[in-house]
Every structure is written in structure tokens, then in C-alpha cells.
Amino acid sequence: MPDFHLTHEQQALRNQAQAFARNVIRPVAQAFDRSGDWPEAIIQRAFEAGYLQALVPTEFGGPGLGHLDETLLAEELAWGCAGFFTTLMANDLAMTPLLLGGTEDQKRRWLARLVEAPRLAAFALSEPEAGSDAGAMTCRAERRGDAYVVTGTKCFCTNGDKADWITLFCTTDPGKGPRGISAFIVPSDTPGLTFGPPLDKMGQRVSRQVELHFDGAVVPAAHLLGREGSGFALAMHTLDHTRATVAAAAVGVARAAFELALEHTRAR
């Protein structure tokens, strides 16, 4: 019969994350939600705790946590604040396509940057006219010699303008629909890439979402993940790997809501 008990290491990880949520996130969560300010100091502390680079394998200098470990982190951080959870765990979404489809050289180059310093990565899939139907994207990457020239717009990109690098999905062959979509690693300082202002949302305002505008941005062909046309499958596999984290975060929010409601009921 399967053993569903947590290991001592997993229990310690959950306890550490809950303490971080209680002592670091919760005291400032409301103020950041009102102001929408960027939480630089909290990001530094999350990096020191290993949360920004959680899924980086040990051979690349990371803690090498698994998906169950990731869900434990997600539940506790979201229990602290859903907005902070989104900001701090977005790196896992961005690095998963690299872990699934990248070469050893690509992993070594880009994952190392997340281990060296409190850097962020971003995941760019949705577009203004292609949200739930990602296969209808129009952001285009045209091959020109040893590079691709990217033109188009992405939206709802978490941490986009604060990222060190971006995992970008765009079409390299529009006539093939989803089978013409490819994935690239794009450094955030690439000429021709600009960022829109942060969206002013009703909640989770500490979490930052922006539009990305590509106007002839040149991306080296060496930054292609996998082969041309494999990007849509890579994006779907990435979502398969990361949706459990979102579900765990929902459990954390539900726990917090129940605890607040119970406290109010006992005191009113």
C-alpha cells in the first residue's frame, strides 16, 4: 500500500515555508497589496531560502526539489498571500520548459543564473487575442541565418519586466497552427523587446503582470528549445507539470480563509 506520509525532509520544508509565510509575508502582505510596490527585500529572502530556484537540479547548483516538494511550498506561501506566492513561484513555471526540452548546455547556462543571485524568469504564452486558445497565437519568429527575428505581443506575463530571461512561445510556421509553434529562451535585455506598464488588478497587486512587445527582436538560433514546431507540446507538458502547484496554492488560500472566518466567528 502506498505510503502518503511526508518524509522528515518534506515536513521540515513545509514547516520552514509556513514560518516564512507567517513571519515574512503576512506582516507586509496587506501593505503591498494596497501599494502594488515591488517587494525586492522579500524576493532576496525567498532566494536565500531556496524558493526562487526550487526546481533547479542539484547538478546545476540548485536544491533539486521535486514536484511534491513544490506543492508543499506553494500551499504554505499562498496561505501567507496568493500574490506573493505568484511572484515567488513563477520561476518554476518559466524553468520547466527548459528542464523538459532544453539541452544540457542550455540548462547549465540559464539555470545557473537563477542560482547565482535572486534573479527571476518569466513565462510568455498568452496573447491579447490568444489566451485560452494558445494555439491561435500570432507572435512570429522568422528564421534569418543563425537567428530568429521576433515580432508580436505577449500579455499577462508574470514578472516579465523584472525577469532576467523569458521563456517565449511563438509561431515559426503560422500555416501549421499549433504544430508551427516553437519555444525560445530570450534574455530580457534583448534589443527590440520592450515592456508595458504593470496591470492594475483588483487583488494580488504585489504580483506583477505586463505585456511584452517584440519589434524585430533578434534571438540566436541556439536559444531554441527542442526543435521547431515542438513548442506547443512543450507548453502543454509544462502546464501538466505545474497545475498541481496552482491547485496546492488554492488549498493554501482556502485554509487561510477558513482560519480567518473561524477566528471572526469566535470573536464577533
mmCIF file of C-alpha atoms in Angstrom:
data_model
loop_
_atom_site.group_PDB
_atom_site.id
_atom_site.type_symbol
_atom_site.label_atom_id
_atom_site.label_comp_id
_atom_site.label_asym_id
_atom_site.label_seq_id
_atom_site.Cartn_x
_atom_site.Cartn_y
_atom_site.Cartn_z
ATOM 1 C CA MET A 1 0.000 0.000 0.000
ATOM 2 C CA PRO A 2 1.392 3.445 -0.877
ATOM 3 C CA ASP A 3 2.762 5.495 1.975
ATOM 4 C CA PHE A 4 1.293 9.002 1.829
ATOM 5 C CA HIS A 5 3.188 10.308 4.840
ATOM 6 C CA LEU A 6 5.687 13.104 4.305
ATOM 7 C CA THR A 7 9.364 12.398 4.852
ATOM 8 C CA HIS A 8 11.192 14.229 7.631
ATOM 9 C CA GLU A 9 12.785 16.445 4.966
ATOM 10 C CA GLN A 10 9.415 17.292 3.422
ATOM 11 C CA GLN A 11 7.879 18.057 6.794
ATOM 12 C CA ALA A 12 10.809 20.339 7.591
ATOM 13 C CA LEU A 13 10.386 22.062 4.222
ATOM 14 C CA ARG A 14 6.690 22.659 4.911
ATOM 15 C CA ASN A 15 7.391 23.977 8.405
ATOM 16 C CA GLN A 16 10.072 26.318 7.057
ATOM 17 C CA ALA A 17 7.731 27.622 4.333
ATOM 18 C CA GLN A 18 4.903 28.180 6.810
ATOM 19 C CA ALA A 19 7.232 30.108 9.106
ATOM 20 C CA PHE A 20 8.347 32.217 6.127
ATOM 21 C CA ALA A 21 4.724 32.897 5.214
ATOM 22 C CA ARG A 22 3.779 33.802 8.787
ATOM 23 C CA ASN A 23 6.816 35.880 9.738
ATOM 24 C CA VAL A 24 7.975 37.406 6.445
ATOM 25 C CA ILE A 25 4.971 37.583 4.109
ATOM 26 C CA ARG A 26 1.881 38.123 6.249
ATOM 27 C CA PRO A 27 3.125 41.177 8.186
ATOM 28 C CA VAL A 28 3.578 43.123 4.908
ATOM 29 C CA ALA A 29 1.071 41.463 2.555
ATOM 30 C CA GLN A 30 -1.736 43.979 3.022
ATOM 31 C CA ALA A 31 0.520 46.983 2.538
ATOM 32 C CA PHE A 32 1.972 45.567 -0.683
ATOM 33 C CA ASP A 33 -1.486 44.665 -1.961
ATOM 34 C CA ARG A 34 -2.551 48.283 -1.489
ATOM 35 C CA SER A 35 0.549 49.866 -2.966
ATOM 36 C CA GLY A 36 1.475 47.406 -5.695
ATOM 37 C CA ASP A 37 5.138 48.100 -4.898
ATOM 38 C CA TRP A 38 7.822 45.638 -5.954
ATOM 39 C CA PRO A 39 8.934 43.501 -2.935
ATOM 40 C CA GLU A 40 12.691 43.492 -3.525
ATOM 41 C CA ALA A 41 13.625 42.644 0.073
ATOM 42 C CA ILE A 42 11.157 39.737 0.250
ATOM 43 C CA ILE A 43 12.485 38.350 -3.035
ATOM 44 C CA GLN A 44 16.009 38.455 -1.611
ATOM 45 C CA ARG A 45 14.889 36.496 1.457
ATOM 46 C CA ALA A 46 12.986 33.982 -0.698
ATOM 47 C CA PHE A 47 16.142 33.437 -2.748
ATOM 48 C CA GLU A 48 18.150 32.837 0.422
ATOM 49 C CA ALA A 49 15.537 30.273 1.494
ATOM 50 C CA GLY A 50 15.825 28.470 -1.864
ATOM 51 C CA TYR A 51 12.321 29.196 -3.130
ATOM 52 C CA LEU A 52 13.198 31.046 -6.347
ATOM 53 C CA GLN A 53 15.401 28.189 -7.564
ATOM 54 C CA ALA A 54 13.474 25.288 -6.009
ATOM 55 C CA LEU A 55 13.327 23.056 -9.100
ATOM 56 C CA VAL A 56 16.919 23.654 -10.272
ATOM 57 C CA PRO A 57 18.585 20.205 -10.206
ATOM 58 C CA THR A 58 21.499 19.643 -7.867
ATOM 59 C CA GLU A 59 23.884 19.106 -10.802
ATOM 60 C CA PHE A 60 23.274 22.740 -11.766
ATOM 61 C CA GLY A 61 23.708 24.053 -8.234
ATOM 62 C CA GLY A 62 20.085 24.089 -7.106
ATOM 63 C CA PRO A 63 18.247 22.297 -4.303
ATOM 64 C CA GLY A 64 16.729 19.799 -6.758
ATOM 65 C CA LEU A 65 13.290 19.691 -5.189
ATOM 66 C CA GLY A 66 10.579 17.519 -6.732
ATOM 67 C CA HIS A 67 7.013 18.360 -7.663
ATOM 68 C CA LEU A 68 5.605 17.177 -4.326
ATOM 69 C CA ASP A 69 8.081 19.439 -2.536
ATOM 70 C CA GLU A 70 6.993 22.264 -4.862
ATOM 71 C CA THR A 71 3.323 21.788 -3.948
ATOM 72 C CA LEU A 72 4.181 21.895 -0.239
ATOM 73 C CA LEU A 73 5.922 25.221 -0.789
ATOM 74 C CA ALA A 74 3.057 26.532 -2.882
ATOM 75 C CA GLU A 75 0.383 25.740 -0.302
ATOM 76 C CA GLU A 76 2.222 27.449 2.533
ATOM 77 C CA LEU A 77 3.318 30.532 0.556
ATOM 78 C CA ALA A 78 -0.223 31.015 -0.770
ATOM 79 C CA TRP A 79 -1.503 30.605 2.780
ATOM 80 C CA GLY A 80 0.631 33.633 3.505
ATOM 81 C CA CYS A 81 -0.526 35.629 0.440
ATOM 82 C CA ALA A 82 -1.639 34.494 -3.016
ATOM 83 C CA GLY A 83 0.072 37.470 -4.648
ATOM 84 C CA PHE A 84 3.419 36.735 -3.045
ATOM 85 C CA PHE A 85 3.066 33.058 -3.975
ATOM 86 C CA THR A 86 2.587 34.023 -7.636
ATOM 87 C CA THR A 87 5.632 36.298 -7.640
ATOM 88 C CA LEU A 88 7.948 33.894 -5.844
ATOM 89 C CA MET A 89 6.956 30.664 -7.604
ATOM 90 C CA ALA A 90 6.746 31.990 -11.179
ATOM 91 C CA ASN A 91 10.338 30.879 -11.743
ATOM 92 C CA ASP A 92 9.207 27.255 -11.583
ATOM 93 C CA LEU A 93 6.782 27.826 -14.467
ATOM 94 C CA ALA A 94 9.435 29.578 -16.563
ATOM 95 C CA MET A 95 12.161 26.995 -15.983
ATOM 96 C CA THR A 96 10.001 23.888 -16.541
ATOM 97 C CA PRO A 97 10.124 24.118 -20.393
ATOM 98 C CA LEU A 98 13.903 24.398 -20.094
ATOM 99 C CA LEU A 99 14.042 21.356 -17.803
ATOM 100 C CA LEU A 100 11.800 19.370 -20.163
ATOM 101 C CA GLY A 101 13.155 20.421 -23.545
ATOM 102 C CA GLY A 102 16.498 22.145 -23.123
ATOM 103 C CA THR A 103 19.951 20.810 -23.916
ATOM 104 C CA GLU A 104 22.499 20.282 -21.174
ATOM 105 C CA ASP A 105 24.344 23.421 -22.305
ATOM 106 C CA GLN A 106 21.124 25.473 -22.231
ATOM 107 C CA LYS A 107 20.249 24.227 -18.758
ATOM 108 C CA ARG A 108 23.727 24.900 -17.457
ATOM 109 C CA ARG A 109 23.735 28.439 -18.850
ATOM 110 C CA TRP A 110 20.280 29.648 -17.854
ATOM 111 C CA LEU A 111 19.574 27.710 -14.663
ATOM 112 C CA ALA A 112 22.928 28.789 -13.244
ATOM 113 C CA ARG A 113 21.764 32.403 -13.415
ATOM 114 C CA LEU A 114 18.863 31.608 -11.067
ATOM 115 C CA VAL A 115 21.242 30.042 -8.559
ATOM 116 C CA GLU A 116 23.874 32.787 -8.602
ATOM 117 C CA ALA A 117 21.641 35.658 -7.483
ATOM 118 C CA PRO A 118 17.973 36.480 -6.729
ATOM 119 C CA ARG A 119 17.029 36.576 -10.398
ATOM 120 C CA LEU A 120 13.619 35.895 -11.895
ATOM 121 C CA ALA A 121 12.482 34.161 -15.064
ATOM 122 C CA ALA A 122 9.158 34.665 -16.860
ATOM 123 C CA PHE A 123 6.801 32.511 -18.948
ATOM 124 C CA ALA A 124 5.301 34.139 -22.060
ATOM 125 C CA LEU A 125 2.488 32.144 -23.669
ATOM 126 C CA SER A 126 -0.763 34.177 -23.682
ATOM 127 C CA GLU A 127 -1.537 36.931 -26.187
ATOM 128 C CA PRO A 128 -4.278 39.589 -26.307
ATOM 129 C CA GLU A 129 -6.170 37.515 -28.915
ATOM 130 C CA ALA A 130 -4.902 34.088 -27.865
ATOM 131 C CA GLY A 131 -5.471 33.389 -24.180
ATOM 132 C CA SER A 132 -7.263 30.103 -23.542
ATOM 133 C CA ASP A 133 -6.615 29.155 -27.190
ATOM 134 C CA ALA A 134 -2.847 29.380 -27.133
ATOM 135 C CA GLY A 135 -2.645 27.594 -30.463
ATOM 136 C CA ALA A 136 -4.035 30.731 -32.147
ATOM 137 C CA MET A 137 -1.017 32.877 -31.231
ATOM 138 C CA THR A 138 0.327 35.291 -33.822
ATOM 139 C CA CYS A 139 3.644 36.382 -32.255
ATOM 140 C CA ARG A 140 6.073 35.381 -35.007
ATOM 141 C CA ALA A 141 9.696 34.242 -35.080
ATOM 142 C CA GLU A 142 11.217 34.210 -38.570
ATOM 143 C CA ARG A 143 14.481 32.359 -39.185
ATOM 144 C CA ARG A 144 17.212 34.521 -40.670
ATOM 145 C CA GLY A 145 20.578 32.808 -40.815
ATOM 146 C CA ASP A 146 21.754 31.894 -37.323
ATOM 147 C CA ALA A 147 18.981 33.792 -35.561
ATOM 148 C CA TYR A 148 15.243 34.373 -35.355
ATOM 149 C CA VAL A 149 13.588 37.768 -35.650
ATOM 150 C CA VAL A 150 10.595 38.047 -33.308
ATOM 151 C CA THR A 151 7.619 40.355 -33.821
ATOM 152 C CA GLY A 152 4.399 40.465 -31.803
ATOM 153 C CA THR A 153 2.906 40.938 -28.352
ATOM 154 C CA LYS A 154 2.510 38.746 -25.285
ATOM 155 C CA CYS A 155 0.295 39.567 -22.302
ATOM 156 C CA PHE A 156 -0.291 38.631 -18.646
ATOM 157 C CA CYS A 157 3.411 37.824 -18.270
ATOM 158 C CA THR A 158 4.147 37.468 -14.552
ATOM 159 C CA ASN A 159 7.397 39.197 -13.517
ATOM 160 C CA GLY A 160 8.023 39.932 -17.210
ATOM 161 C CA ASP A 161 9.695 43.315 -16.818
ATOM 162 C CA LYS A 162 11.661 42.127 -13.777
ATOM 163 C CA ALA A 163 12.908 38.884 -15.325
ATOM 164 C CA ASP A 164 16.484 38.045 -16.227
ATOM 165 C CA TRP A 165 15.255 35.829 -19.067
ATOM 166 C CA ILE A 166 11.937 34.819 -20.609
ATOM 167 C CA THR A 167 10.630 31.510 -21.923
ATOM 168 C CA LEU A 168 8.839 32.637 -25.085
ATOM 169 C CA PHE A 169 6.359 30.682 -27.195
ATOM 170 C CA CYS A 170 5.683 31.971 -30.701
ATOM 171 C CA THR A 171 4.902 30.670 -34.156
ATOM 172 C CA THR A 172 7.670 29.821 -36.593
ATOM 173 C CA ASP A 173 5.220 28.471 -39.199
ATOM 174 C CA PRO A 174 1.763 30.119 -38.999
ATOM 175 C CA GLY A 175 0.331 27.743 -41.596
ATOM 176 C CA LYS A 176 0.732 24.784 -39.258
ATOM 177 C CA GLY A 177 -1.278 26.185 -36.333
ATOM 178 C CA PRO A 178 -0.224 24.618 -33.008
ATOM 179 C CA ARG A 179 2.312 22.426 -34.824
ATOM 180 C CA GLY A 180 4.108 25.540 -36.003
ATOM 181 C CA ILE A 181 4.767 26.898 -32.503
ATOM 182 C CA SER A 182 8.308 26.940 -31.101
ATOM 183 C CA ALA A 183 9.876 27.878 -27.766
ATOM 184 C CA PHE A 184 12.885 30.109 -27.079
ATOM 185 C CA ILE A 185 14.911 31.484 -24.200
ATOM 186 C CA VAL A 186 15.036 35.265 -24.606
ATOM 187 C CA PRO A 187 17.258 37.473 -22.401
ATOM 188 C CA SER A 188 15.260 40.420 -21.078
ATOM 189 C CA ASP A 189 17.818 42.932 -22.369
ATOM 190 C CA THR A 190 17.392 41.811 -25.989
ATOM 191 C CA PRO A 191 17.151 44.878 -28.270
ATOM 192 C CA GLY A 192 13.659 45.176 -29.719
ATOM 193 C CA LEU A 193 11.979 43.816 -26.566
ATOM 194 C CA THR A 194 10.041 46.382 -24.526
ATOM 195 C CA PHE A 195 7.591 46.088 -21.643
ATOM 196 C CA GLY A 196 4.205 47.600 -20.950
ATOM 197 C CA PRO A 197 3.218 49.012 -17.538
ATOM 198 C CA PRO A 198 2.085 46.624 -14.784
ATOM 199 C CA LEU A 199 -1.615 45.799 -14.870
ATOM 200 C CA ASP A 200 -3.616 47.421 -12.054
ATOM 201 C CA LYS A 201 -5.680 44.487 -10.778
ATOM 202 C CA MET A 202 -8.429 44.159 -8.168
ATOM 203 C CA GLY A 203 -6.235 41.958 -5.971
ATOM 204 C CA GLN A 204 -2.859 40.200 -5.786
ATOM 205 C CA ARG A 205 -1.356 43.542 -6.738
ATOM 206 C CA VAL A 206 2.084 42.605 -5.418
ATOM 207 C CA SER A 207 2.151 40.110 -8.297
ATOM 208 C CA ARG A 208 3.246 41.918 -11.438
ATOM 209 C CA GLN A 209 1.832 41.145 -14.914
ATOM 210 C CA VAL A 210 2.915 43.059 -18.025
ATOM 211 C CA GLU A 211 2.742 42.957 -21.802
ATOM 212 C CA LEU A 212 5.861 42.125 -23.805
ATOM 213 C CA HIS A 213 6.331 43.865 -27.150
ATOM 214 C CA PHE A 214 8.718 42.359 -29.700
ATOM 215 C CA ASP A 215 9.666 44.686 -32.545
ATOM 216 C CA GLY A 216 12.243 42.850 -34.610
ATOM 217 C CA ALA A 217 13.971 41.349 -31.568
ATOM 218 C CA VAL A 218 16.855 39.117 -32.680
ATOM 219 C CA VAL A 219 17.154 35.811 -30.793
ATOM 220 C CA PRO A 220 20.071 33.444 -31.547
ATOM 221 C CA ALA A 221 19.047 30.087 -33.012
ATOM 222 C CA ALA A 222 20.968 28.451 -30.159
ATOM 223 C CA HIS A 223 18.207 29.686 -27.829
ATOM 224 C CA LEU A 224 15.580 27.447 -29.478
ATOM 225 C CA LEU A 225 14.249 24.842 -27.014
ATOM 226 C CA GLY A 226 13.938 21.472 -28.707
ATOM 227 C CA ARG A 227 13.135 21.630 -32.408
ATOM 228 C CA GLU A 228 10.987 23.974 -34.450
ATOM 229 C CA GLY A 229 7.314 23.116 -34.083
ATOM 230 C CA SER A 230 7.646 21.362 -30.721
ATOM 231 C CA GLY A 231 6.753 24.429 -28.649
ATOM 232 C CA PHE A 232 3.022 23.816 -28.243
ATOM 233 C CA ALA A 233 3.559 20.289 -26.908
ATOM 234 C CA LEU A 234 6.271 21.648 -24.621
ATOM 235 C CA ALA A 235 3.901 24.334 -23.300
ATOM 236 C CA MET A 236 1.160 21.767 -22.624
ATOM 237 C CA HIS A 237 3.583 19.417 -20.866
ATOM 238 C CA THR A 238 4.762 22.361 -18.799
ATOM 239 C CA LEU A 239 1.208 23.148 -17.706
ATOM 240 C CA ASP A 240 0.673 19.474 -16.854
ATOM 241 C CA HIS A 241 3.705 19.619 -14.565
ATOM 242 C CA THR A 242 2.767 22.911 -12.892
ATOM 243 C CA ARG A 243 -1.023 22.832 -12.483
ATOM 244 C CA ALA A 244 -0.711 20.804 -9.279
ATOM 245 C CA THR A 245 1.207 23.752 -7.821
ATOM 246 C CA VAL A 246 -1.692 26.092 -8.608
ATOM 247 C CA ALA A 247 -4.139 23.633 -7.023
ATOM 248 C CA ALA A 248 -1.965 23.464 -3.904
ATOM 249 C CA ALA A 249 -1.933 27.259 -3.750
ATOM 250 C CA ALA A 250 -5.742 27.245 -3.880
ATOM 251 C CA VAL A 251 -5.732 24.906 -0.882
ATOM 252 C CA GLY A 252 -3.476 27.355 0.950
ATOM 253 C CA VAL A 253 -5.816 30.264 0.221
ATOM 254 C CA ALA A 254 -8.811 28.170 1.325
ATOM 255 C CA ARG A 255 -7.050 27.284 4.583
ATOM 256 C CA ALA A 256 -6.331 30.928 5.274
ATOM 257 C CA ALA A 257 -9.926 31.915 4.514
ATOM 258 C CA PHE A 258 -11.288 29.207 6.810
ATOM 259 C CA GLU A 259 -8.966 30.203 9.637
ATOM 260 C CA LEU A 260 -9.924 33.882 9.331
ATOM 261 C CA ALA A 261 -13.625 33.023 9.220
ATOM 262 C CA LEU A 262 -13.309 30.773 12.267
ATOM 263 C CA GLU A 263 -11.421 33.471 14.196
ATOM 264 C CA HIS A 264 -14.083 36.032 13.326
ATOM 265 C CA THR A 265 -16.887 33.684 14.319
ATOM 266 C CA ARG A 266 -15.356 33.062 17.728
ATOM 267 C CA ALA A 267 -14.759 36.745 18.414
ATOM 268 C CA ARG A 268 -17.790 38.551 16.978
#
